[in-house]
Short mmCIF file of C-alpha atoms in Angstrom, two decimals:
data_model
loop_
_atom_site.label_atom_id
_atom_site.label_comp_id
_atom_site.label_asym_id
_atom_site.label_seq_id
_atom_site.Cartn_x
_atom_site.Cartn_y
_atom_site.Cartn_z
CA MET A 3 32.84 2.49 -63.12
CA SER A 4 32.44 4.37 -66.43
CA ASP A 5 31.27 1.28 -68.16
CA LYS A 6 28.78 0.69 -65.34
CA SER A 7 27.49 4.30 -65.78
CA ASN A 8 27.34 3.86 -69.52
CA GLU A 9 25.39 0.63 -69.15
CA GLN A 10 23.02 2.45 -66.84
CA ILE A 11 22.61 5.16 -69.50
CA SER A 12 21.84 2.53 -72.08
CA ASN A 13 19.17 1.03 -69.80
CA LEU A 14 17.77 4.47 -68.87
CA MET A 15 17.15 5.59 -72.44
CA ASP A 16 15.10 2.36 -73.02
CA GLY A 17 13.14 2.80 -69.87
CA GLU A 18 14.90 -0.17 -68.26
CA LEU A 19 16.36 1.42 -65.13
CA GLU A 20 14.82 1.53 -61.72
CA ILE A 21 13.01 4.76 -60.70
CA ASN A 22 15.56 5.80 -57.95
CA ALA A 23 18.60 4.88 -60.02
CA SER A 24 17.10 6.80 -62.94
CA LYS A 25 16.59 9.93 -61.01
CA PHE A 26 20.07 9.65 -59.50
CA LEU A 27 21.61 9.13 -62.97
CA LEU A 28 19.69 11.99 -64.49
CA LYS A 29 21.08 14.26 -61.87
CA ARG A 30 24.61 12.94 -62.39
CA MET A 31 24.32 13.33 -66.17
CA ALA A 32 23.18 16.98 -65.68
CA SER A 33 26.42 17.66 -63.87
CA ASP A 34 28.85 15.39 -65.71
CA ASP A 35 29.69 16.28 -69.30
CA SER A 36 31.21 12.90 -70.18
CA LEU A 37 28.00 11.08 -69.12
CA SER A 38 25.76 13.55 -71.02
CA LYS A 39 28.03 13.09 -74.02
CA THR A 40 27.46 9.37 -73.84
CA TRP A 41 23.72 9.98 -73.55
CA ASP A 42 23.91 12.21 -76.59
CA ASN A 43 25.88 9.70 -78.70
CA TYR A 44 23.69 6.74 -77.80
CA HIS A 45 20.66 8.68 -78.93
CA MET A 46 22.33 9.65 -82.15
CA ILE A 47 23.10 5.95 -82.79
CA LYS A 48 19.53 5.10 -82.10
CA SER A 49 18.21 7.74 -84.47
CA CYS A 50 20.61 6.61 -87.19
CA LEU A 51 19.42 2.99 -86.86
CA GLN A 52 15.84 4.09 -86.85
CA LYS A 53 16.45 6.09 -90.04
CA GLU A 54 15.12 9.20 -88.40
CA VAL A 55 17.91 11.36 -89.74
CA SER A 56 19.45 11.58 -93.14
CA GLU A 57 22.38 13.55 -91.64
CA PRO A 58 23.01 13.59 -87.90
CA VAL A 59 22.55 16.99 -86.19
CA ILE A 60 25.78 17.88 -84.49
CA ASP A 61 26.15 19.79 -81.20
CA VAL A 62 22.81 21.53 -81.35
CA ALA A 63 22.37 20.86 -77.57
CA LYS A 64 25.47 22.77 -76.63
CA SER A 65 24.47 25.79 -78.81
CA VAL A 66 21.02 25.77 -77.28
CA THR A 67 22.36 25.62 -73.81
CA GLN A 68 24.84 28.48 -74.44
CA GLN A 69 22.08 30.60 -75.91
CA LEU A 70 19.78 29.93 -73.03
CA MET A 71 22.47 30.66 -70.43
CA HIS A 72 23.16 33.94 -72.22
CA GLU A 73 19.48 34.88 -72.33
CA THR A 74 18.99 33.95 -68.68
CA ASP A 75 21.85 36.26 -67.70
CA GLY A 76 20.24 39.01 -69.66
CA SER A 77 16.86 38.42 -68.07
CA LEU A 78 18.60 38.44 -64.65
CA ILE A 79 20.13 41.80 -65.38
CA GLN A 80 16.78 43.01 -66.64
CA THR A 81 15.13 41.78 -63.43
CA ASN A 82 17.71 43.61 -61.29
CA HIS A 83 17.04 46.73 -63.27
CA ILE A 84 13.29 46.42 -62.73
CA GLU A 85 13.84 45.85 -59.03
CA LYS A 86 16.03 48.92 -58.80
CA THR A 87 13.33 50.94 -60.62
CA ARG A 88 10.78 49.64 -58.16
CA ILE A 89 12.93 50.74 -55.23
CA HIS A 90 13.43 54.13 -56.72
CA LYS A 91 9.73 54.59 -57.28
CA TRP A 92 9.19 53.66 -53.62
CA LEU A 93 12.08 55.76 -52.32
CA LYS A 94 11.34 58.91 -54.23
CA PRO A 95 8.30 60.12 -52.18
CA VAL A 96 9.87 59.04 -48.87
CA MET A 97 13.02 60.98 -49.72
CA GLY A 98 10.95 63.95 -50.66
CA LEU A 99 9.01 63.73 -47.41
CA GLY A 100 12.31 63.50 -45.50
CA ILE A 101 13.74 66.56 -47.13
CA ALA A 102 10.54 68.57 -46.54
CA ALA A 103 10.52 67.47 -42.85
CA SER A 104 14.12 68.48 -42.38
CA VAL A 105 13.55 71.94 -44.02
CA ALA A 106 10.48 72.47 -41.72
CA PHE A 107 12.37 71.41 -38.63
CA MET A 108 15.35 73.66 -39.47
CA SER A 109 13.10 76.68 -40.07
CA VAL A 110 11.30 76.12 -36.74
CA VAL A 111 14.70 75.93 -34.94
CA MET A 112 15.91 79.01 -36.70
CA LEU A 113 12.74 80.92 -35.91
CA GLN A 114 13.03 79.99 -32.23
CA LYS A 115 16.61 81.13 -32.19
CA GLN A 116 15.84 84.43 -33.81
CA GLN A 117 12.99 85.08 -31.28
CA ILE A 118 15.24 84.39 -28.32
CA LYS A 119 17.99 86.55 -29.83
CA GLY A 120 15.42 89.36 -30.21
CA ILE A 121 14.63 89.13 -26.54
CA ASP A 122 18.32 89.12 -25.78
CA ASN A 123 18.99 92.18 -27.78
CA THR A 124 16.11 94.29 -26.48
CA GLY A 125 15.55 93.25 -22.86
CA MET A 126 18.87 92.08 -21.67
CA GLU A 127 21.13 94.51 -23.45
CA ASN A 128 19.42 97.42 -21.80
CA THR A 129 20.06 96.02 -18.39
CA VAL A 130 23.47 94.51 -18.79
CA ALA A 131 26.17 96.95 -19.77
CA GLN A 132 29.24 94.85 -19.46
CA LEU A 133 29.99 91.50 -18.18
CA GLU A 134 33.34 90.06 -17.71
CA VAL A 135 33.73 86.50 -16.57
CA THR A 136 36.84 85.72 -14.78
CA ASN A 137 35.80 82.55 -12.94
CA PRO A 138 33.25 80.27 -14.53
CA ILE A 139 31.98 78.98 -11.23
CA LEU A 140 30.42 81.82 -9.33
CA LYS A 141 33.63 83.77 -9.12
CA THR A 142 32.22 86.57 -11.17
CA ASN A 143 33.43 90.03 -11.26
CA ILE A 144 30.49 92.35 -11.96
CA ASN A 145 31.18 95.81 -13.27
CA ALA A 146 27.71 96.89 -13.99
CA THR A 147 24.33 96.54 -12.31
CA THR A 148 20.85 97.52 -13.28
CA ALA A 149 19.89 101.09 -12.61
CA ALA A 150 16.36 100.31 -11.70
CA SER A 151 17.00 97.67 -9.21
CA ASP A 152 19.86 96.13 -7.49
CA ARG A 153 19.70 92.98 -9.48
CA THR A 154 22.86 91.92 -11.26
CA LEU A 155 22.87 89.68 -14.33
CA ILE A 156 25.90 87.54 -14.80
CA PRO A 157 26.49 84.84 -17.33
CA PRO A 158 26.27 81.23 -16.22
CA PRO A 159 29.40 79.22 -15.66
CA SER A 160 31.35 78.54 -18.83
CA LEU A 161 31.05 75.02 -20.17
CA SER A 162 34.36 75.33 -21.83
CA ARG A 163 36.96 72.88 -20.96
CA PHE A 164 39.30 75.76 -20.65
CA PRO A 165 37.74 78.18 -18.05
CA SER A 166 40.35 80.74 -18.57
CA VAL A 167 39.20 81.28 -22.13
CA ASN A 168 36.74 84.13 -22.54
CA SER A 169 33.33 83.12 -23.72
CA GLN A 170 33.66 85.46 -26.68
CA GLN A 171 36.77 83.59 -27.69
CA ASN A 172 34.73 80.41 -27.76
CA GLY A 173 33.07 81.53 -30.93
CA PHE A 174 29.66 82.11 -29.54
CA SER A 175 28.27 83.84 -26.54
CA GLN A 176 26.93 81.84 -23.65
CA GLY A 177 23.64 83.58 -24.20
CA GLN A 178 23.36 81.99 -27.60
CA TYR A 179 24.37 78.68 -26.04
CA TYR A 180 21.57 78.73 -23.45
CA ALA A 181 19.06 80.06 -25.98
CA GLY A 182 19.78 76.88 -27.97
CA GLN A 183 19.09 74.86 -24.91
CA GLY A 184 15.77 76.50 -24.26
CA GLN A 185 16.94 78.26 -21.11
CA THR A 186 17.25 81.82 -20.00
CA PRO A 187 20.78 82.78 -20.59
CA TYR A 188 21.33 84.90 -17.48
CA ILE A 189 21.19 84.46 -13.73
CA ILE A 190 19.74 87.17 -11.64
CA LEU A 191 21.97 88.03 -8.74
CA LEU A 192 20.70 90.06 -5.85
CA ASN A 193 22.41 92.31 -3.48
CA LYS A 194 22.27 91.13 0.10
CA THR A 195 20.38 94.36 1.14
CA ALA A 196 17.84 94.28 -1.64
CA THR A 197 16.86 90.68 -1.27
CA ASN A 198 13.32 89.92 -0.46
CA ASP A 199 11.27 86.83 -0.67
CA GLN A 200 8.65 88.20 -3.08
CA GLU A 201 11.26 88.90 -5.67
CA ARG A 202 12.71 85.40 -5.29
CA GLN A 203 9.26 83.84 -5.80
CA LEU A 204 8.35 85.92 -8.79
CA SER A 205 11.56 85.09 -10.56
CA PRO A 206 11.06 82.32 -13.02
CA ILE A 207 14.83 81.64 -12.96
CA ARG A 208 17.34 80.54 -10.49
CA ILE A 209 18.05 83.24 -7.97
CA GLN A 210 21.43 83.30 -6.38
CA ASP A 211 22.66 85.51 -3.62
CA VAL A 212 26.00 87.05 -4.14
CA SER A 213 27.52 87.79 -0.81
CA ASP A 214 31.02 88.67 -0.08
CA MET B 278 4.10 -11.71 -62.76
CA ASN B 279 7.76 -11.06 -61.70
CA ASN B 280 8.48 -9.37 -65.02
CA LYS B 281 5.41 -7.15 -64.62
CA GLN B 282 6.57 -6.12 -61.08
CA GLU B 283 10.03 -5.40 -62.45
CA ILE B 284 8.64 -3.17 -65.24
CA ASN B 285 6.58 -1.24 -62.66
CA LYS B 286 9.82 -0.40 -60.81
CA HIS B 287 11.44 1.07 -63.92
CA MET B 288 11.19 4.74 -65.04
CA SER B 289 9.35 4.70 -68.35
CA GLU B 290 10.60 6.83 -71.24
CA LYS B 291 7.68 9.16 -70.75
CA ALA B 292 8.45 9.41 -67.09
CA ILE B 293 12.12 10.28 -67.92
CA ASP B 294 10.84 13.12 -70.12
CA LEU B 295 8.60 14.42 -67.53
CA GLU B 296 11.28 14.25 -64.85
CA LEU B 297 13.64 16.28 -67.05
CA VAL B 298 10.86 18.70 -67.98
CA LYS B 299 10.13 19.21 -64.35
CA GLN B 300 13.75 20.07 -63.57
CA ALA B 301 13.93 22.30 -66.69
CA GLN B 302 10.74 24.05 -65.59
CA LYS B 303 12.46 24.98 -62.39
CA GLY B 304 15.21 26.60 -64.48
CA ASP B 305 17.72 23.67 -64.75
CA ILE B 306 19.17 24.32 -68.11
CA LYS B 307 21.40 21.26 -67.87
CA ALA B 308 18.34 19.05 -67.51
CA PHE B 309 16.95 20.73 -70.61
CA GLU B 310 20.23 19.99 -72.37
CA LEU B 311 19.60 16.25 -71.72
CA LEU B 312 16.14 16.63 -73.33
CA VAL B 313 17.66 18.37 -76.37
CA GLN B 314 20.23 15.61 -76.72
CA ARG B 315 17.35 13.11 -76.54
CA TYR B 316 15.33 14.70 -79.23
CA GLN B 317 17.64 16.82 -81.46
CA GLN B 318 18.11 14.05 -84.02
CA LYS B 319 14.41 13.42 -84.29
CA VAL B 320 13.68 17.15 -84.51
CA GLY B 321 16.44 17.59 -87.11
CA GLY B 322 14.90 14.66 -89.09
CA VAL B 323 11.42 16.22 -88.96
CA ILE B 324 12.73 19.60 -90.16
CA SER B 325 14.83 17.90 -92.92
CA LYS B 326 11.51 16.74 -94.45
CA LEU B 327 10.67 20.40 -95.18
CA ILE B 328 14.14 22.03 -95.44
CA LYS B 329 17.07 20.45 -97.19
CA ASP B 330 19.98 22.80 -96.35
CA TYR B 331 22.04 21.23 -93.60
CA HIS B 332 22.89 24.54 -91.90
CA GLU B 333 19.37 25.77 -92.07
CA ILE B 334 18.30 22.50 -90.43
CA GLN B 335 20.89 23.04 -87.65
CA ASP B 336 19.70 26.62 -87.09
CA ILE B 337 16.04 25.78 -87.09
CA THR B 338 16.51 22.83 -84.79
CA GLN B 339 18.26 25.30 -82.39
CA ASP B 340 15.40 27.75 -82.71
CA VAL B 341 12.88 25.03 -82.06
CA PHE B 342 14.53 24.00 -78.70
CA ILE B 343 14.83 27.70 -77.68
CA LYS B 344 11.07 28.07 -78.34
CA VAL B 345 10.41 24.77 -76.48
CA TYR B 346 12.37 26.03 -73.46
CA LYS B 347 10.49 29.29 -73.41
CA ALA B 348 7.09 27.45 -73.71
CA LEU B 349 8.00 24.85 -71.01
CA PRO B 350 5.77 26.57 -68.36
CA LYS B 351 2.80 25.93 -70.58
CA PHE B 352 3.59 22.21 -70.92
CA ARG B 353 1.34 20.27 -68.52
CA GLY B 354 2.21 16.70 -69.67
CA ASP B 355 -1.22 15.93 -71.16
CA SER B 356 0.45 14.85 -74.41
CA ALA B 357 3.76 13.14 -74.89
CA PHE B 358 6.61 15.53 -74.84
CA TYR B 359 7.92 14.60 -78.27
CA THR B 360 4.47 15.13 -79.77
CA TRP B 361 4.56 18.62 -78.34
CA ILE B 362 8.04 19.33 -79.66
CA TYR B 363 7.16 18.01 -83.06
CA ARG B 364 4.30 20.46 -83.38
CA ILE B 365 6.63 23.33 -82.44
CA ALA B 366 9.18 22.04 -84.87
CA ILE B 367 6.84 21.92 -87.84
CA ASN B 368 5.40 25.36 -87.15
CA THR B 369 8.94 26.83 -86.85
CA ALA B 370 10.02 25.19 -90.09
CA LYS B 371 6.88 26.47 -91.89
CA ASN B 372 7.36 29.94 -90.56
CA HIS B 373 10.92 29.82 -91.74
CA LEU B 374 9.83 28.87 -95.18
CA VAL B 375 7.23 31.66 -95.26
CA ALA B 376 9.81 34.19 -94.05
CA LYS B 377 12.12 33.05 -96.85
CA GLY B 378 9.37 33.39 -99.41
CA ARG B 379 9.38 29.67 -100.17
CA ARG B 380 6.17 27.77 -100.90
CA ILE B 381 4.99 25.14 -98.42
CA GLN B 382 3.80 22.29 -100.57
CA ASN B 383 2.12 20.34 -97.79
CA SER B 384 0.82 22.94 -95.38
CA ASP B 385 -1.56 20.70 -93.51
CA ILE B 386 1.17 18.32 -92.33
CA GLU B 387 0.58 16.82 -88.96
CA PRO B 388 3.22 15.63 -86.42
CA SER B 389 2.04 12.09 -86.85
CA GLU B 390 2.46 12.32 -90.63
CA VAL B 391 5.84 13.98 -90.57
CA GLU B 392 7.87 10.82 -90.05
CA SER B 393 6.39 9.31 -93.15
CA TYR B 394 6.35 12.51 -95.15
CA ALA B 395 8.79 12.44 -98.14
CA GLY B 396 8.40 16.11 -98.94
CA GLY B 397 8.57 17.70 -102.35
CA TYR B 398 11.85 19.48 -102.22
CA GLU B 399 14.86 18.92 -104.20
CA LYS B 400 17.93 18.47 -102.01
CA GLN B 401 19.66 21.86 -101.59
CA ASN B 402 22.98 21.34 -99.85
CA PHE B 403 25.20 24.34 -99.76
CA ASP B 404 27.89 22.61 -97.69
CA THR B 405 31.42 22.15 -98.90
CA PRO B 406 32.07 18.77 -100.43
CA ASP B 407 34.35 18.00 -97.48
CA ALA B 408 31.68 18.75 -94.86
CA GLU B 409 29.07 16.72 -96.70
CA TYR B 410 31.56 13.87 -97.07
CA GLU B 411 32.41 13.92 -93.38
CA ARG B 412 28.73 13.62 -92.39
CA GLN B 413 28.22 10.79 -94.82
CA GLU B 414 31.27 9.23 -93.33
CA LEU B 415 29.74 9.46 -89.87
CA GLU B 416 26.53 7.74 -90.95
CA LYS B 417 28.48 5.17 -92.88
CA ALA B 418 30.71 4.52 -89.79
CA ILE B 419 27.67 3.80 -87.75
CA GLN B 420 26.18 1.40 -90.26
CA GLU B 421 29.54 -0.34 -90.67
CA SER B 422 30.03 -0.60 -87.04
CA ILE B 423 26.71 -2.23 -86.51
CA ALA B 424 27.36 -4.59 -89.48
CA GLY B 425 30.66 -5.61 -87.85
CA LEU B 426 29.15 -6.43 -84.45
CA PRO B 427 29.08 -10.01 -83.06
CA SER B 428 25.84 -11.59 -84.14
CA ASP B 429 24.32 -11.72 -80.60
CA LEU B 430 24.96 -7.98 -80.07
CA LYS B 431 23.79 -7.07 -83.57
CA GLN B 432 20.60 -9.10 -83.16
CA ALA B 433 19.85 -7.52 -79.82
CA ILE B 434 20.37 -3.97 -81.00
CA ILE B 435 18.40 -4.42 -84.26
CA LEU B 436 15.57 -6.04 -82.44
CA ARG B 437 15.44 -3.09 -80.05
CA GLU B 438 16.03 -0.09 -82.38
CA VAL B 439 14.69 -1.24 -85.75
CA ASP B 440 11.95 -3.62 -84.71
CA GLY B 441 11.09 -1.71 -81.55
CA LEU B 442 10.76 -4.75 -79.26
CA SER B 443 10.90 -4.40 -75.46
CA TYR B 444 13.71 -6.02 -73.46
CA GLU B 445 11.25 -8.70 -72.33
CA GLU B 446 10.30 -9.53 -75.89
CA ILE B 447 13.93 -9.63 -76.94
CA ALA B 448 14.70 -11.99 -74.08
CA ASP B 449 11.92 -14.29 -75.26
CA LYS B 450 13.04 -14.09 -78.82
CA MET B 451 16.81 -14.65 -78.10
CA ASP B 452 15.97 -17.17 -75.36
CA CYS B 453 18.10 -15.47 -72.71
CA PRO B 454 17.60 -13.54 -69.43
CA ILE B 455 16.67 -9.88 -69.50
CA GLY B 456 19.94 -9.03 -67.85
CA THR B 457 21.80 -10.52 -70.79
CA VAL B 458 19.67 -8.42 -73.19
CA ARG B 459 20.52 -5.29 -71.24
CA SER B 460 24.17 -6.16 -71.40
CA ARG B 461 24.17 -7.00 -75.12
CA ILE B 462 22.38 -3.79 -76.10
CA PHE B 463 24.79 -1.78 -74.05
CA ARG B 464 27.79 -3.48 -75.49
CA ALA B 465 26.48 -2.90 -79.05
CA ARG B 466 25.94 0.81 -78.33
CA ASP B 467 29.26 1.14 -76.66
CA THR B 468 31.13 -0.50 -79.56
CA VAL B 469 29.43 1.76 -82.10
CA ASP B 470 30.07 4.78 -79.99
CA ASN B 471 33.78 3.99 -79.78
CA ALA B 472 33.90 3.59 -83.49
CA VAL B 473 32.30 6.98 -84.32
CA LYS B 474 33.82 8.99 -81.49
CA PRO B 475 36.86 10.17 -83.62
CA LEU B 476 34.58 11.17 -86.48
CA LEU B 477 32.21 13.03 -84.14
CA GLN B 478 35.02 14.97 -82.60
CA LYS B 479 36.26 15.96 -86.07
CA GLU B 480 32.70 16.95 -87.05
CA GLN B 481 32.21 19.00 -83.88
CA LYS B 482 35.48 20.86 -84.44
CA ARG B 483 34.40 21.70 -87.98
CA GLU B 484 30.95 22.89 -86.77
CA ASN B 485 32.52 25.01 -84.13
CA TYR B 486 34.84 26.51 -86.70
CA VAL B 487 31.91 27.27 -89.05
CA ARG B 488 29.97 29.01 -86.23
#
């Protein structure tokens, strides 16, 4: 097998091997060190016979290959670095834009919250003196009503998983919660006697009768 | 007629070079290594016409092939590959001499002239006597091994390598089929290869140690 391959190498270097066999052998030699060594030695013998060399050059091919492989690795690393730099160049403005958009969004949300809070503090605090929620679902004990009208404002049902926990204990008031949701935080309750249709229609929010 | 058809089916030496160049241009360093192995002795021989120190010859030969690899994308195959390498080899050797501050006696040397150029330098060999002796031994072993070949193998290899005849011409001259010529040339090479292998291994170990 080895002799056959070596004979093919001998034929190949003299241009005496068929094209397909030549191509196949060249590929084999590129991956088989013993075959490429034979190819190397046969060429050295040829050069010595042709008096091309005064002293044979030894192992230059291996050194060249090692150096090229080393340089190729280096260029690969360099290429990767260039790619990274390119990505950074592309990413920088996008990241800047993202940060700017986030800051803008946050400031809009904060502004909205503050506006709603302002309304709560001025409008609602004047009308509601004290609210105490005992039952989150309509079982509300109201201790204060508006002086001007017989409307009563009570907080909406608690969304807490633990209805017995006071809304203040939840860490934020339900008013703040609904402000965040873009809803009016209180429900207008009407006394049975004071209820009229006009009031109901004018009210932009849900009107609920509280009857015993 | 049959012989002509047979020749057409073979991959010529130029086609082999082009095939390897094509692979090397795609980044196949191993294919390039085969090209280096094919031409390193010739390139070393060309450089030795201008530079006499063995280690300088080795280093410049290496530089030449690095330059050749880097210039491969420019090679279109208009000229023979070895002509192209020779040009690079001579320029590299000349630049080396200029850098070292040595005079180039024959600055208009052409690749075609290099092989017959005897140069004007005294031999400057800075090798140890052992190293020089080993390389001389290697060359001597090749010559002795050829001399010791059976006459049919010796005749076939000399007609091919020294006289430069084709296999067809050798077959005519030796009055035997081309297949026999192929076999005789291979057996001659194989015998010489086996004879010099131990010396080559010794030399390679020494070179690796020096580097």
